[in-house]
Each structure stands twice: as C-alpha cells, then as structure tokens.
Amino acid sequence: MFKNIDLFNQAFFFAPIGMSIVSLEGKWIRVNHALTKITGYTEDELLTTNFQTLTYPKDLDTDLSYTQELVEGKRDSFEMEKRYVHKSGKIVWVLLSVSIVREGNKPLFLISQIQDITDRKNSERILKQMAHYDFLTQLPNRRLFEERLNHAIESANFNKGLVAVLYLDLDGFKQINDTFGHDLGDLLLKEVASRLTGCIGNKDTVARLAGDEFTILLPETTIDNAKHVAERIIDILSNKVSVQNVVISITPSIGIAFCDDFNMDVRNLLKYADEAMYQAKQNGKNNYQVSQIR
C-alpha cells in the first residue's frame, strides 16, 4: 500500500503536465512542479492562494459554474479551455480537466490536470489572422468583410435598418505602380488603409478586397451619413502622400449601395456598389455615385 502511495506521489509531482489537488472552495492543497512552471508561482505561493485568484476574470464564471455542478453531483468531471494570469502578468492558456473525489455521497476534493496550450492558441490566432485579414494592410479581407456584411444584412432585416456598402478604387494607381515600383505602391496602400480606418466608426468595417480596391461597411446608417463618409474619404485622400521621398497625389472613385430589402444578398449588394464605383470613374473620378438599385 505504501509503495503504491509512493508511486502516486512520484507520478503526481513529476508529471509533465500541471497537477493539483484542490479543496471544494478552490484552495490549492497540493501542486506539482509543472504547475509552478505554468503559473510562474512557487509551490509555497500557490498553496497560500486559490485557483480563482489566478483565473483570468472573463473565464472565472464558467469555471465556477462547472465546479459547482461537480460538487452538487450533476457531473463527475469537466474539461474547458481557460486562461491563467501568470505571475509576470502575461496570459497563459490551459486545457483544464477536473474530476471530483467522493466518500460515499460526500464530496471531498477536486483533482485537476492543467496542460499549457498557449502555443497552440497562438498558432490558431495566427491562422485566423491569415484567413481573415489582408497581409499587407492588416485590414479585414474579402472573406471577413462578406461575413460581416451578411450579418449586417440579417440584422437590418430584423431591425428594419439600413446597411450601406462603399466600394472604393484608387484612381491611377496602376500608373503609380508602374512609375515608382510595387514597393512604393505597397506603402501607399498601407497609408490609404490607415486614412480610411480613421474615417469610420467603431461599428463600421473597412476592408481591402484586392489590389487598390477597398470596401467599407456601414451596418447601422442613414443615406446622409453614408454620403458624408464618402465625402470625408475624398477629402482625406486629397491630402498628398509622401512615400520614400516621393510626393504622390491620390484620388478615389467611390460607389455606394444601400440595403433595406429583405431579398438583398451580399453578392448583389457588392455588385451594385461596384457598378456605382465605375459610374464615378466615368463621371470624372474623384467623386462618389449612389447605386440606383433595380
């Protein structure tokens, strides 16, 4: 029996993942070396506190709810991804697996396994960033823009609101690229992205679709406000840009399309905004046109 206890103690302390025995109130009764590495706290420091103190505030309610269900006998174990606040202040993602030990029907304590998944979560975040954001400008890409536009249309249909899409193309950008090179052109696109972002509100989205084509989503707007945003963009972009000691003048052609129709979809709304943008180019560029949706 004592040999088995010794084996358990060694397995517990030297386990490659965090292990802990926790009181029903959340106080750490026993922790292993791996958990001290995950949290940055020494064993003595952990034993004077509880898991609630180290848990990231936004994750605490879920953790406590699951723990309460364990104590009440509604479940025998649970698993969740959560965050700890490391002693250094950084955020550590962990996969937490918790089970309860009982004597008869009486709950005694909790046994937790804690695996550091910070690297995995960071990789997931990077992949998500790559899938939804433009590499050059860090703006949302077409995929994310269309997802947000679809959500905005659904919300507008429910709330009887108005959605606007601005489709923007930079006049003469190809000539700038051909004259000064793609490196300068890329820097110019980043500057345009920054200026466009400064023209919109917190609920709005500016995206880069491709090349020098940008779109702006105004999910809760009015006709006058959408026109005002277009005018502001024209005004902001009229200020000359200095890139690599080259002073460049850039102007936009903008098309605006509105959605207050239950049958409107993402593809058609973008199509109407795109058509209005080409109408702006035909009308002399550096202006905006509103789509006359058929």
Coordinates of C-alpha atoms in Angstrom, one line a residue:
M1 CA 0.0 0.0 0.0
F2 CA 2.7 2.4 1.0
K3 CA 4.6 1.5 -2.2
N4 CA 1.5 2.5 -4.2
I5 CA 1.3 5.8 -2.4
D6 CA 5.0 6.5 -3.1
L7 CA 4.4 5.7 -6.8
F8 CA 1.4 8.0 -6.9
N9 CA 3.4 10.8 -5.2
Q10 CA 6.2 10.5 -7.8
A11 CA 3.8 10.3 -10.7
F12 CA 1.9 13.4 -9.4
F13 CA 5.0 15.5 -8.7
F14 CA 6.9 14.6 -11.8
A15 CA 4.0 14.6 -14.3
P16 CA 4.8 16.6 -17.4
I17 CA 1.5 18.5 -17.1
G18 CA 0.2 20.5 -14.2
M19 CA -1.4 18.6 -11.5
S20 CA -3.2 19.8 -8.4
I21 CA -5.5 18.7 -5.6
V22 CA -8.0 21.5 -4.8
S23 CA -10.4 22.0 -1.9
L24 CA -14.1 22.4 -2.7
E25 CA -13.7 26.1 -2.1
G26 CA -10.9 26.4 -4.7
K27 CA -7.8 26.5 -2.4
W28 CA -4.8 24.5 -3.8
I29 CA -4.0 21.8 -1.3
R30 CA -1.2 20.2 -3.4
V31 CA 0.5 21.2 -6.7
N32 CA 3.3 19.7 -8.8
H33 CA 6.4 21.2 -10.4
A34 CA 4.8 21.5 -13.8
L35 CA 2.0 23.7 -12.4
T36 CA 4.6 26.1 -10.9
K37 CA 6.2 26.5 -14.3
I38 CA 2.8 27.2 -16.0
T39 CA 1.8 29.8 -13.5
G40 CA 5.2 31.3 -12.5
Y41 CA 4.5 30.9 -8.8
T42 CA 6.4 28.7 -6.4
E43 CA 4.7 25.8 -4.7
D44 CA 4.5 27.7 -1.4
E45 CA 3.0 30.7 -3.1
L46 CA 0.3 28.6 -4.8
L47 CA -0.6 26.8 -1.6
T48 CA -1.4 30.1 0.0
T49 CA -4.0 31.1 -2.6
N50 CA -6.8 29.6 -4.8
F51 CA -7.5 29.0 -8.4
Q52 CA -10.0 31.8 -8.5
T53 CA -7.2 34.4 -7.9
L54 CA -5.1 33.2 -10.9
T55 CA -8.0 32.7 -13.3
Y56 CA -8.5 35.3 -16.0
P57 CA -11.6 37.2 -14.9
K58 CA -13.7 36.5 -18.1
D59 CA -13.2 32.8 -17.6
L60 CA -14.0 32.6 -13.9
D61 CA -17.8 32.3 -14.1
T62 CA -17.7 29.3 -16.4
D63 CA -15.1 27.6 -14.2
L64 CA -17.0 28.2 -11.0
S65 CA -20.3 27.0 -12.6
Y66 CA -18.7 23.7 -13.7
T67 CA -17.1 23.3 -10.3
Q68 CA -20.4 23.9 -8.6
E69 CA -22.0 21.2 -10.8
L70 CA -19.3 18.8 -9.7
V71 CA -19.9 19.5 -6.0
E72 CA -23.7 19.1 -6.5
G73 CA -23.2 15.8 -8.2
K74 CA -24.6 17.0 -11.5
R75 CA -21.4 15.8 -13.3
D76 CA -18.4 13.7 -12.4
S77 CA -15.8 15.7 -14.4
F78 CA -15.4 18.6 -16.8
E79 CA -12.9 19.9 -19.3
M80 CA -12.5 23.5 -20.5
E81 CA -10.0 25.9 -22.1
K82 CA -9.3 28.8 -19.8
R83 CA -6.7 31.4 -19.1
Y84 CA -4.5 32.0 -16.1
V85 CA -2.7 35.2 -15.3
H86 CA 1.0 34.3 -14.9
K87 CA 3.0 35.8 -12.1
S88 CA 4.7 38.0 -14.7
G89 CA 1.3 39.3 -15.8
K90 CA 1.2 37.5 -19.2
I91 CA -1.8 35.4 -20.1
V92 CA -1.4 31.6 -20.2
W93 CA -3.9 29.4 -22.0
V94 CA -4.5 26.0 -20.4
L95 CA -6.7 22.9 -21.0
L96 CA -8.2 22.2 -17.6
S97 CA -9.6 18.7 -16.8
V98 CA -11.2 18.4 -13.4
S99 CA -12.8 15.4 -11.5
I100 CA -14.2 15.1 -8.1
V101 CA -13.3 12.6 -5.3
R102 CA -16.1 11.5 -3.0
E103 CA -16.5 9.3 0.0
G104 CA -19.9 7.8 -0.5
N105 CA -22.1 10.7 -1.5
K106 CA -19.8 13.3 0.3
P107 CA -17.6 15.3 -2.0
L108 CA -14.0 15.6 -0.6
F109 CA -11.8 17.4 -3.0
L110 CA -11.0 18.1 -6.7
I111 CA -8.2 16.7 -8.8
S112 CA -7.1 18.9 -11.7
Q113 CA -4.9 18.3 -14.7
I114 CA -3.6 21.5 -16.4
Q115 CA -2.0 21.4 -19.8
D116 CA -0.3 24.6 -21.2
I117 CA -1.8 25.2 -24.7
T118 CA -0.6 28.7 -25.1
D119 CA 1.5 27.9 -28.2
R120 CA -1.5 26.1 -29.8
K121 CA -3.8 29.1 -29.1
N122 CA -1.2 31.5 -30.6
S123 CA -1.0 29.3 -33.7
E124 CA -4.8 29.3 -34.0
R125 CA -4.8 33.1 -33.7
I126 CA -2.2 33.5 -36.4
L127 CA -4.0 31.1 -38.7
K128 CA -7.3 33.0 -38.1
Q129 CA -5.5 36.3 -38.8
M130 CA -4.1 34.9 -42.1
A131 CA -7.6 33.6 -43.1
H132 CA -9.5 36.8 -42.3
Y133 CA -7.1 39.7 -42.7
D134 CA -5.1 41.2 -45.6
F135 CA -1.4 40.6 -45.1
L136 CA -0.2 43.9 -46.4
T137 CA -2.6 46.4 -44.7
Q138 CA -3.9 44.2 -41.8
L139 CA -7.4 45.2 -42.8
P140 CA -10.2 42.6 -43.0
N141 CA -10.1 40.7 -46.3
R142 CA -12.9 39.8 -48.6
R143 CA -13.9 36.7 -46.6
L144 CA -14.2 38.6 -43.3
F145 CA -15.9 41.5 -45.0
E146 CA -18.5 39.3 -46.6
E147 CA -19.2 37.5 -43.3
R148 CA -19.7 40.9 -41.5
L149 CA -21.8 42.2 -44.4
N150 CA -24.0 39.1 -44.3
H151 CA -24.5 39.5 -40.6
A152 CA -25.3 43.2 -41.0
I153 CA -27.9 42.4 -43.7
E154 CA -29.6 39.9 -41.4
S155 CA -29.7 42.3 -38.5
A156 CA -31.0 45.1 -40.7
N157 CA -33.8 42.8 -42.0
F158 CA -34.8 42.1 -38.4
N159 CA -34.4 45.6 -37.1
K160 CA -35.8 47.3 -40.2
G161 CA -32.5 49.2 -40.5
L162 CA -30.3 50.4 -43.4
V163 CA -26.9 49.0 -44.4
A164 CA -24.5 50.8 -46.8
V165 CA -21.5 49.5 -48.7
L166 CA -19.0 51.8 -50.2
Y167 CA -16.8 50.4 -52.9
L168 CA -13.6 52.4 -53.5
D169 CA -10.9 52.2 -56.2
L170 CA -7.8 54.4 -56.3
D171 CA -7.7 56.5 -59.5
G172 CA -4.4 56.0 -61.5
F173 CA -2.9 53.5 -59.0
K174 CA -1.6 51.2 -61.8
Q175 CA 0.4 54.1 -63.3
I176 CA 1.9 54.9 -59.8
N177 CA 2.9 51.3 -59.5
D178 CA 4.4 51.2 -63.0
T179 CA 6.2 54.5 -62.5
F180 CA 7.6 54.1 -58.9
G181 CA 7.5 50.4 -58.3
H182 CA 5.5 48.0 -56.3
D183 CA 7.3 48.6 -53.0
L184 CA 6.3 52.2 -53.1
G185 CA 2.8 51.2 -54.2
D186 CA 2.5 48.9 -51.2
L187 CA 3.5 51.7 -48.8
L188 CA 0.9 53.9 -50.4
L189 CA -1.8 51.2 -49.9
K190 CA -0.9 51.0 -46.2
E191 CA -1.2 54.7 -45.9
V192 CA -4.6 54.7 -47.6
A193 CA -5.7 51.9 -45.3
S194 CA -4.8 54.0 -42.3
R195 CA -6.6 57.0 -43.6
L196 CA -9.7 55.0 -44.4
T197 CA -9.8 53.5 -40.9
G198 CA -9.8 57.0 -39.5
C199 CA -12.9 57.9 -41.4
I200 CA -15.2 55.2 -39.9
G201 CA -16.8 54.5 -36.6
N202 CA -16.3 51.6 -34.2
K203 CA -19.1 49.5 -35.6
D204 CA -18.0 50.0 -39.2
T205 CA -15.6 47.9 -41.3
V206 CA -13.0 48.9 -43.9
A207 CA -11.6 46.0 -45.9
R208 CA -9.1 45.5 -48.7
L209 CA -10.6 43.2 -51.4
A210 CA -7.7 43.1 -53.8
G211 CA -5.1 45.4 -55.4
D212 CA -6.3 49.0 -54.8
E213 CA -9.9 48.0 -54.2
F214 CA -11.3 48.8 -50.7
T215 CA -14.8 48.4 -49.3
I216 CA -16.5 50.0 -46.3
L217 CA -19.4 48.5 -44.4
L218 CA -21.8 50.9 -42.5
P219 CA -24.1 48.4 -40.7
E220 CA -26.4 50.9 -39.0
T221 CA -26.5 54.1 -41.0
T222 CA -28.6 56.6 -43.0
I223 CA -28.3 57.8 -46.6
D224 CA -27.0 61.1 -45.4
N225 CA -24.3 59.6 -43.2
A226 CA -23.1 57.2 -45.9
K227 CA -22.7 60.2 -48.3
H228 CA -20.9 62.1 -45.5
V229 CA -18.4 59.2 -45.1
A230 CA -17.8 59.2 -48.8
E231 CA -17.2 63.0 -48.8
R232 CA -14.8 62.6 -45.8
I233 CA -12.8 59.9 -47.6
I234 CA -12.5 62.1 -50.7
D235 CA -11.3 65.0 -48.6
I236 CA -8.9 62.9 -46.5
L237 CA -7.3 61.2 -49.5
S238 CA -6.9 64.5 -51.3
N239 CA -4.1 65.3 -48.9
K240 CA -0.8 64.5 -50.7
V241 CA 1.1 61.5 -49.5
S242 CA 4.9 61.4 -49.1
V243 CA 6.3 58.0 -49.6
Q244 CA 10.0 57.3 -49.9
N245 CA 10.7 61.0 -50.5
V246 CA 8.1 60.9 -53.4
V247 CA 5.1 63.2 -53.0
I248 CA 2.0 61.5 -54.5
S249 CA -1.5 62.7 -55.2
I250 CA -4.2 60.1 -55.0
T251 CA -7.9 60.3 -55.5
P252 CA -10.7 57.8 -55.1
S253 CA -13.8 56.8 -57.1
I254 CA -16.5 55.6 -54.7
G255 CA -19.7 53.7 -55.3
I256 CA -22.4 53.5 -52.7
A257 CA -25.2 50.8 -52.4
F258 CA -27.8 50.6 -49.8
C259 CA -29.7 47.6 -48.5
D260 CA -33.2 47.8 -47.0
D261 CA -34.6 44.9 -48.9
F262 CA -35.2 41.5 -47.3
N263 CA -34.2 39.8 -50.6
M264 CA -30.9 41.6 -51.0
D265 CA -27.8 39.4 -50.5
V266 CA -24.0 40.0 -50.2
R267 CA -23.1 39.3 -53.8
N268 CA -25.7 41.6 -55.3
L269 CA -25.0 44.5 -52.8
L270 CA -21.3 44.4 -53.6
K271 CA -22.2 44.2 -57.3
Y272 CA -24.3 47.3 -57.1
A273 CA -21.7 49.2 -55.2
D274 CA -19.0 48.1 -57.7
E275 CA -21.2 49.3 -60.6
A276 CA -21.7 52.7 -58.9
M277 CA -17.9 53.0 -58.4
Y278 CA -17.3 52.5 -62.2
Q279 CA -20.0 55.2 -62.8
A280 CA -18.0 57.5 -60.6
K281 CA -14.9 56.9 -62.7
Q282 CA -16.9 57.6 -65.9
N283 CA -18.1 60.9 -64.3
G284 CA -14.5 62.2 -64.0
K285 CA -13.2 60.3 -61.0
N286 CA -12.6 61.7 -57.5
N287 CA -16.3 61.6 -56.7
Y288 CA -19.0 59.2 -55.4
Q289 CA -22.1 57.8 -57.0
V290 CA -25.1 56.2 -55.4
S291 CA -26.4 53.0 -57.0
Q292 CA -29.8 53.1 -58.4
I293 CA -30.7 49.5 -57.4
R294 CA -33.1 48.0 -59.8

